[in-house]
């Protein structure tokens, strides 16, 4: 089958090639993949994986073989999936990491959801957000645009932080109450921070945290160190905390929730970049260079004879 493979010798370290057909375990279904989505981490760190690995984690397609253990959707069901080896014509995936795509939802939109959507959903559950102030950094990005919408849906006062005025576009319409450049103009403490940027901005954002507040350290797109001022991690009163995030266990029910929000118009997929998977190198470059607003989705096109 055709697949996007790790190759450190090509631009973006990802190229279209061929790979063996996947062999599903008893708890896995076989998916005929139609659409995939790119995530910054997958693109930025592709060269660190063994050459020849089938890359990617986000896919949408149609079930061609149901799981042998009887779990999960039946043959013919359209599903979104999260798992290893997603960027291929076929993918073997745990039935606990898929959800059926409801009528009316574009499968290409569904493909945008797994890593970015589940990350936004799960980190927003770190604290009660109804009526609370939530700061989302990297708000123009894949995780960020879902986090802004879901935080607004959950009743938060949403502060969306972006790197430049151009990247602020569309965030107010998605539900941001404030859109700020960096941390400029945030004049009251915040209860929860979803941070995808790291670096000096993370150290500065920590200073904005209310007593009892929490930072979800999702990512570090800046690739710069964060230096905390002496004693800045000391505070009187309810503890301020910073948490790591990397929980992708059994995402199926969360994918179903995100799909339901898409189907009912409460969430937009925010796919601003779409093309055939032959375009992976340019899509990856644009993502790394902060030229994708939201998600990049690629279509798994059939091989030309
Ligand atoms: N822990 C997990 O499980 C998990 C899950 C998903 C993602 N992540 C991580 O979270 C981060 C965001 O992921 P994503 O898919 O949302 O990425 P993305 O779509 O590329 O968005 C990243 C955002 O970071 C901002 N940014 C600020 N400084 C930057 C810099 N120096 N270089 C590049 N971007 C910078 C950009 O904002 P502006 O464009 O406004 O400048 C950009 O919109 C990544 O580090 C990713 O690896 C972690």
CSV table of C-alpha atoms and ligand atoms in Angstrom, one decimal:
chain,number,residue,atom,x,y,z
A,1,UNK,CA,0.0,0.0,0.0
A,2,UNK,CA,1.0,3.6,-0.3
A,3,UNK,CA,1.9,5.5,2.8
A,4,UNK,CA,3.7,8.6,4.1
A,5,UNK,CA,7.0,7.4,5.5
A,6,UNK,CA,9.8,8.8,7.5
A,7,UNK,CA,12.8,9.7,5.3
A,8,UNK,CA,15.4,12.0,7.0
A,9,UNK,CA,16.9,12.8,3.5
A,10,UNK,CA,13.9,14.6,2.1
A,11,UNK,CA,12.4,18.1,3.0
A,12,UNK,CA,10.1,17.7,6.0
A,13,UNK,CA,11.5,14.1,6.5
A,14,UNK,CA,8.2,12.7,5.2
A,15,UNK,CA,7.7,11.2,1.7
A,16,UNK,CA,5.1,9.2,-0.1
A,17,UNK,CA,6.3,5.6,-0.5
A,18,UNK,CA,5.1,2.0,-0.1
A,19,UNK,CA,4.7,0.0,3.1
A,20,UNK,CA,3.5,-3.5,4.0
A,21,UNK,CA,-0.3,-3.9,4.7
A,22,UNK,CA,-1.1,-3.5,8.4
A,23,UNK,CA,-2.1,-6.7,10.3
A,24,UNK,CA,-4.8,-5.8,12.8
A,25,UNK,CA,-4.7,-7.3,16.3
A,26,UNK,CA,-7.9,-8.9,17.5
A,27,UNK,CA,-9.0,-5.6,19.2
A,28,UNK,CA,-8.3,-3.6,16.0
A,29,UNK,CA,-10.3,-2.8,12.9
A,30,UNK,CA,-8.9,-2.2,9.5
A,31,UNK,CA,-9.6,1.3,8.0
A,32,UNK,CA,-9.6,2.4,4.4
A,33,UNK,CA,-8.1,5.8,5.0
A,34,UNK,CA,-9.5,8.7,2.9
A,35,UNK,CA,-8.2,11.8,4.8
A,36,UNK,CA,-5.4,12.6,7.3
A,37,UNK,CA,-4.4,15.6,9.3
A,38,UNK,CA,-1.0,17.0,10.2
A,39,UNK,CA,0.0,18.1,13.7
A,40,UNK,CA,2.9,20.3,14.5
A,41,UNK,CA,4.7,17.8,16.8
A,42,UNK,CA,4.5,15.1,14.1
A,43,UNK,CA,6.0,17.4,11.5
A,44,UNK,CA,8.6,19.0,13.7
A,45,UNK,CA,10.0,15.8,15.1
A,46,UNK,CA,9.5,13.5,12.1
A,47,UNK,CA,13.2,13.1,11.6
A,48,UNK,CA,13.6,11.6,15.1
A,49,UNK,CA,11.7,8.5,14.1
A,50,UNK,CA,13.2,5.4,12.4
A,51,UNK,CA,13.4,5.7,8.6
A,52,UNK,CA,10.7,3.9,6.9
A,53,UNK,CA,8.1,4.2,9.7
A,54,UNK,CA,4.6,4.9,8.6
A,55,UNK,CA,3.9,8.3,10.2
A,56,UNK,CA,0.9,10.1,11.5
A,57,UNK,CA,-2.0,9.6,14.0
A,58,UNK,CA,-5.1,11.3,12.6
A,59,UNK,CA,-7.3,9.6,10.0
A,60,UNK,CA,-10.8,9.3,8.7
A,61,UNK,CA,-12.1,6.6,6.4
A,62,UNK,CA,-14.3,3.6,6.1
A,63,UNK,CA,-14.1,0.3,8.0
A,64,UNK,CA,-13.1,-2.5,5.6
A,65,UNK,CA,-12.6,-5.2,8.3
A,66,UNK,CA,-14.3,-5.2,11.7
A,67,UNK,CA,-12.3,-6.2,14.8
A,68,UNK,CA,-12.0,-9.9,15.4
A,69,UNK,CA,-13.0,-9.5,19.0
A,70,UNK,CA,-16.5,-8.2,18.0
A,71,UNK,CA,-15.9,-4.7,19.4
A,72,UNK,CA,-16.3,-1.4,17.4
A,73,UNK,CA,-18.0,-0.4,14.2
A,74,UNK,CA,-19.1,-2.7,11.4
A,75,UNK,CA,-17.7,-3.0,7.9
A,76,UNK,CA,-18.8,0.1,5.8
A,77,UNK,CA,-19.0,2.5,8.8
A,78,UNK,CA,-17.4,5.9,8.3
A,79,UNK,CA,-15.1,6.5,11.2
A,80,UNK,CA,-12.5,8.9,12.5
A,81,UNK,CA,-9.5,7.3,14.1
A,82,UNK,CA,-6.4,8.0,16.3
A,83,UNK,CA,-3.4,5.7,16.3
A,84,UNK,CA,0.0,4.8,15.0
A,85,UNK,CA,0.5,4.5,11.2
A,86,UNK,CA,-2.5,6.7,10.2
A,87,UNK,CA,-0.9,8.3,7.1
A,88,UNK,CA,-1.4,5.3,4.9
A,89,UNK,CA,-4.0,3.8,2.5
A,90,UNK,CA,-5.0,1.4,5.3
A,91,UNK,CA,-4.6,1.6,9.0
A,92,UNK,CA,-5.1,-1.0,11.8
A,93,UNK,CA,-6.5,0.9,14.8
A,94,UNK,CA,-7.8,0.0,18.3
A,95,UNK,CA,-11.6,0.1,18.4
A,96,UNK,CA,-11.3,2.2,21.6
A,97,UNK,CA,-9.7,4.9,19.6
A,98,UNK,CA,-12.3,5.4,16.9
A,99,UNK,CA,-15.8,7.0,16.6
A,100,UNK,CA,-18.4,6.7,13.9
A,101,UNK,CA,-18.9,9.9,11.8
A,102,UNK,CA,-22.5,11.1,12.0
A,103,UNK,CA,-24.5,12.0,8.9
A,104,UNK,CA,-23.8,15.5,7.7
A,105,UNK,CA,-20.2,15.7,9.0
A,106,UNK,CA,-17.6,16.0,6.2
A,107,UNK,CA,-15.1,13.1,6.8
A,108,UNK,CA,-12.3,15.5,5.9
A,109,UNK,CA,-13.4,17.7,8.8
A,110,UNK,CA,-13.6,14.7,11.1
A,111,UNK,CA,-10.0,13.8,10.2
A,112,UNK,CA,-8.9,17.2,11.6
A,113,UNK,CA,-10.1,16.3,15.1
A,114,UNK,CA,-8.1,13.5,16.8
A,115,UNK,CA,-4.9,14.9,18.3
A,116,UNK,CA,-5.8,18.6,18.4
A,117,UNK,CA,-9.5,18.2,19.3
A,118,UNK,CA,-8.9,15.6,22.0
A,119,UNK,CA,-6.0,17.6,23.5
A,120,UNK,CA,-8.2,20.8,23.7
A,121,UNK,CA,-11.1,18.9,25.2
A,122,UNK,CA,-9.1,17.0,27.8
A,123,UNK,CA,-7.0,19.9,29.0
A,124,UNK,CA,-10.1,22.1,29.4
A,125,UNK,CA,-11.4,19.5,31.9
A,126,UNK,CA,-8.5,20.3,34.2
A,127,UNK,CA,-10.5,22.9,36.1
A,128,UNK,CA,-14.2,24.0,36.1
A,129,UNK,CA,-14.3,26.7,33.4
A,130,UNK,CA,-17.9,28.0,33.6
A,131,UNK,CA,-17.5,31.7,34.3
A,132,UNK,CA,-13.8,31.4,34.8
A,133,UNK,CA,-11.0,33.1,32.9
A,134,UNK,CA,-9.2,30.8,30.5
A,135,UNK,CA,-6.0,31.8,28.6
A,136,UNK,CA,-5.2,29.9,25.5
A,137,UNK,CA,-1.8,30.5,23.9
A,138,UNK,CA,-1.0,29.6,20.3
A,139,UNK,CA,-4.7,30.2,19.8
A,140,UNK,CA,-4.4,30.5,16.0
A,141,UNK,CA,-3.1,27.0,15.8
A,142,UNK,CA,-4.7,23.5,15.6
A,143,UNK,CA,-5.1,22.9,19.3
A,144,UNK,CA,-5.7,26.6,19.9
A,145,UNK,CA,-8.7,27.1,17.5
A,146,UNK,CA,-10.5,24.0,19.1
A,147,UNK,CA,-9.6,25.2,22.6
A,148,UNK,CA,-11.1,28.6,22.0
A,149,UNK,CA,-14.4,27.2,20.7
A,150,UNK,CA,-14.7,24.5,23.4
A,151,UNK,CA,-13.8,26.9,26.2
A,152,UNK,CA,-16.5,29.3,24.9
A,153,UNK,CA,-18.9,26.4,24.7
A,154,UNK,CA,-18.1,25.5,28.3
A,155,UNK,CA,-19.0,29.1,29.5
A,156,UNK,CA,-15.5,30.4,30.1
A,157,UNK,CA,-14.2,34.0,29.6
A,158,UNK,CA,-11.8,33.1,26.8
A,159,UNK,CA,-8.6,35.0,26.2
A,160,UNK,CA,-6.9,34.0,23.0
A,161,UNK,CA,-3.2,34.8,22.6
A,162,UNK,CA,-1.6,34.9,19.2
A,163,UNK,CA,1.8,35.9,17.9
A,164,UNK,CA,0.8,38.7,15.5
A,165,UNK,CA,-2.3,40.8,14.5
A,166,UNK,CA,-2.7,38.7,11.3
A,167,UNK,CA,-3.1,35.5,13.4
A,168,UNK,CA,-5.9,37.0,15.4
A,169,UNK,CA,-8.3,36.6,12.4
A,170,UNK,CA,-11.5,34.8,13.1
A,171,UNK,CA,-10.8,34.1,16.8
A,172,UNK,CA,-13.5,36.5,18.1
A,173,UNK,CA,-16.0,34.8,15.8
A,174,UNK,CA,-15.0,31.4,17.3
A,175,UNK,CA,-15.9,32.7,20.8
A,176,UNK,CA,-12.8,34.5,22.1
A,177,UNK,CA,-13.9,37.3,24.5
A,178,UNK,CA,-10.4,38.9,24.2
A,179,UNK,CA,-7.8,38.4,21.5
A,180,UNK,CA,-4.3,39.5,22.6
A,181,UNK,CA,-0.9,39.7,21.0
A,182,UNK,CA,1.5,37.8,23.3
A,183,UNK,CA,0.2,38.6,26.8
A,184,UNK,CA,-0.3,42.3,26.1
A,185,UNK,CA,-3.3,43.8,27.9
A,186,UNK,CA,-4.3,40.9,30.2
A,187,UNK,CA,-5.1,42.9,33.3
A,188,UNK,CA,-6.7,40.4,35.6
A,189,UNK,CA,-5.6,37.0,36.8
A,190,UNK,CA,-6.6,33.9,34.9
A,191,UNK,CA,-7.8,30.5,36.3
A,192,UNK,CA,-6.6,28.1,33.7
A,193,UNK,CA,-3.9,28.4,31.0
A,194,UNK,CA,-3.7,26.1,28.0
A,195,UNK,CA,-0.2,26.6,26.9
A,196,UNK,CA,1.1,25.4,23.5
A,197,UNK,CA,4.0,27.9,23.1
A,198,UNK,CA,6.3,27.5,26.1
A,199,UNK,CA,9.5,29.6,26.3
A,200,UNK,CA,9.7,33.1,27.9
A,201,UNK,CA,5.9,33.6,27.3
A,202,UNK,CA,5.1,30.6,29.6
A,203,UNK,CA,7.2,32.1,32.4
A,204,UNK,CA,5.3,35.4,31.9
A,205,UNK,CA,1.9,33.7,31.7
A,206,UNK,CA,2.6,31.9,35.1
A,207,UNK,CA,2.7,35.4,36.7
A,208,UNK,CA,-0.9,35.9,35.5
A,209,UNK,CA,-2.2,32.8,37.2
A,210,UNK,CA,-4.8,33.3,40.0
A,211,UNK,CA,-4.3,31.4,43.3
A,212,UNK,CA,-5.5,27.8,42.8
A,213,UNK,CA,-5.0,28.2,39.0
A,214,UNK,CA,-3.5,25.7,36.7
A,215,UNK,CA,-1.3,25.7,33.6
A,216,UNK,CA,-1.7,22.8,31.2
A,217,UNK,CA,1.7,22.5,29.5
A,218,UNK,CA,0.5,21.1,26.2
A,219,UNK,CA,3.4,22.0,23.9
A,220,UNK,CA,6.4,24.1,23.3
A,221,UNK,CA,6.1,25.5,19.8
A,222,UNK,CA,8.5,28.3,20.6
A,223,UNK,CA,11.4,25.8,21.2
A,224,UNK,CA,12.9,28.3,23.6
A,225,UNK,CA,13.7,27.9,27.3
A,226,UNK,CA,11.5,29.3,30.0
A,227,UNK,CA,13.3,31.0,32.8
A,228,UNK,CA,11.3,31.6,36.0
A,229,UNK,CA,12.3,34.5,38.3
A,230,UNK,CA,13.5,33.5,41.7
A,231,UNK,CA,10.5,32.8,44.1
A,232,UNK,CA,8.0,33.1,41.3
A,233,UNK,CA,7.0,29.5,41.9
A,234,UNK,CA,6.2,30.4,45.5
A,235,UNK,CA,2.8,31.7,46.5
A,236,UNK,CA,0.7,32.1,49.6
A,237,UNK,CA,-2.8,30.5,49.5
A,238,UNK,CA,-4.3,27.8,47.3
A,239,UNK,CA,-1.5,26.2,45.2
A,240,UNK,CA,-0.9,27.3,41.7
A,241,UNK,CA,0.0,24.2,39.6
A,242,UNK,CA,1.5,23.3,36.3
A,243,UNK,CA,0.5,19.9,34.7
A,244,UNK,CA,2.0,18.0,31.8
A,245,UNK,CA,-0.4,16.7,29.2
A,246,UNK,CA,0.0,13.6,27.0
A,247,UNK,CA,-3.1,11.5,27.7
A,248,UNK,CA,-4.3,9.8,24.5
A,249,UNK,CA,-5.8,6.8,26.2
A,250,UNK,CA,-9.1,5.5,24.8
A,251,UNK,CA,-10.0,8.6,22.9
A,252,UNK,CA,-13.1,7.1,21.2
A,253,UNK,CA,-15.7,8.6,23.5
A,254,UNK,CA,-14.0,12.0,23.3
A,255,UNK,CA,-13.9,11.8,19.5
A,256,UNK,CA,-17.6,11.0,19.5
A,257,UNK,CA,-18.2,14.1,21.6
A,258,UNK,CA,-16.3,16.3,19.2
A,259,UNK,CA,-18.1,14.8,16.2
A,260,UNK,CA,-21.4,15.5,17.9
A,261,UNK,CA,-20.4,19.1,18.4
A,262,UNK,CA,-19.4,19.3,14.7
A,263,UNK,CA,-22.7,17.7,13.6
A,264,UNK,CA,-24.8,20.2,15.7
A,265,UNK,CA,-22.8,23.3,14.6
A,266,UNK,CA,-21.3,23.9,18.0
A,267,UNK,CA,-17.8,23.3,16.7
A,268,UNK,CA,-16.1,24.2,13.5
A,269,UNK,CA,-13.3,22.0,12.1
A,270,UNK,CA,-11.2,25.0,11.1
A,271,UNK,CA,-9.5,23.3,8.2
A,272,UNK,CA,-7.8,26.1,6.4
A,273,UNK,CA,-5.4,24.0,4.3
A,274,UNK,CA,-6.5,21.0,2.2
A,275,UNK,CA,-4.9,19.2,-0.7
A,276,UNK,CA,-3.7,15.8,-1.9
A,277,UNK,CA,-1.2,13.9,0.2
A,278,UNK,CA,1.4,14.3,-2.5
A,279,UNK,CA,1.6,17.9,-1.1
A,280,UNK,CA,2.8,16.8,2.3
A,281,UNK,CA,6.1,18.6,2.1
A,282,UNK,CA,4.6,22.0,1.4
A,283,UNK,CA,1.8,21.5,3.9
A,284,UNK,CA,4.3,20.5,6.6
A,285,UNK,CA,6.5,23.5,5.8
A,286,UNK,CA,3.5,25.9,6.0
A,287,UNK,CA,2.5,24.5,9.3
A,288,UNK,CA,6.0,24.9,10.8
A,289,UNK,CA,6.2,28.5,9.4
A,290,UNK,CA,2.9,29.4,11.1
A,291,UNK,CA,1.0,29.9,7.9
A,292,UNK,CA,-1.8,27.4,8.7
A,293,UNK,CA,-4.7,28.8,10.7
A,294,UNK,CA,-6.1,25.8,12.4
A,295,UNK,CA,-5.7,22.5,10.7
A,296,UNK,CA,-4.1,21.1,7.5
A,297,UNK,CA,-5.9,18.1,6.1
A,298,UNK,CA,-4.6,15.9,3.2
A,299,UNK,CA,-6.7,13.6,1.0
A,300,UNK,CA,-5.4,10.1,0.4
A,301,UNK,CA,-5.6,10.0,-3.4
A,302,UNK,CA,-5.7,6.7,-5.3
A,303,UNK,CA,-2.4,5.8,-7.1
A,304,UNK,CA,-2.4,6.7,-10.8
A,305,UNK,CA,-1.8,3.6,-12.9
B,1,LIG,N1,0.9,17.1,24.8
B,1,LIG,C1,0.2,16.7,23.7
B,1,LIG,O1,-0.4,15.6,23.8
B,1,LIG,C2,0.1,17.5,22.5
B,1,LIG,C3,-1.0,17.4,21.7
B,1,LIG,C4,-1.1,18.3,20.6
B,1,LIG,C5,-0.1,19.3,20.4
B,1,LIG,N2,0.9,19.3,21.2
B,1,LIG,C6,1.9,20.4,21.1
B,1,LIG,O2,1.3,21.6,21.2
B,1,LIG,C7,1.8,22.6,20.3
B,1,LIG,C8,0.8,23.2,19.4
B,1,LIG,O3,0.3,22.1,18.5
B,1,LIG,P1,-0.6,22.6,17.3
B,1,LIG,O4,-0.8,21.3,16.5
B,1,LIG,O5,-1.7,23.4,17.7
B,1,LIG,O6,0.5,23.5,16.5
B,1,LIG,P2,0.2,24.7,15.5
B,1,LIG,O7,-1.1,24.5,14.8
B,1,LIG,O8,1.4,24.8,14.6
B,1,LIG,O9,0.0,26.0,16.4
B,1,LIG,C9,1.1,26.4,17.2
B,1,LIG,C10,1.0,27.9,17.5
B,1,LIG,O10,2.1,28.2,18.3
B,1,LIG,C11,2.4,29.6,18.1
B,1,LIG,N3,3.8,29.9,18.3
B,1,LIG,C12,4.3,30.8,19.2
B,1,LIG,N4,5.6,30.9,19.1
B,1,LIG,C13,6.0,30.1,18.1
B,1,LIG,C14,7.2,29.8,17.5
B,1,LIG,N5,8.4,30.4,17.9
B,1,LIG,N6,7.2,28.9,16.5
B,1,LIG,C15,6.1,28.3,16.1
B,1,LIG,N7,4.9,28.6,16.6
B,1,LIG,C16,4.8,29.5,17.6
B,1,LIG,C17,1.9,29.9,16.8
B,1,LIG,O11,1.1,31.1,17.0
B,1,LIG,P3,1.0,32.3,15.9
B,1,LIG,O12,0.8,31.7,14.6
B,1,LIG,O13,-0.1,33.1,16.5
B,1,LIG,O14,2.3,33.0,16.0
B,1,LIG,C18,1.0,28.8,16.3
B,1,LIG,O15,-0.2,29.2,15.9
B,1,LIG,C19,3.0,21.9,19.6
B,1,LIG,O16,4.2,22.1,20.3
B,1,LIG,C20,2.6,20.4,19.7
B,1,LIG,O17,3.7,19.6,19.6
B,1,LIG,C21,1.0,18.5,22.3
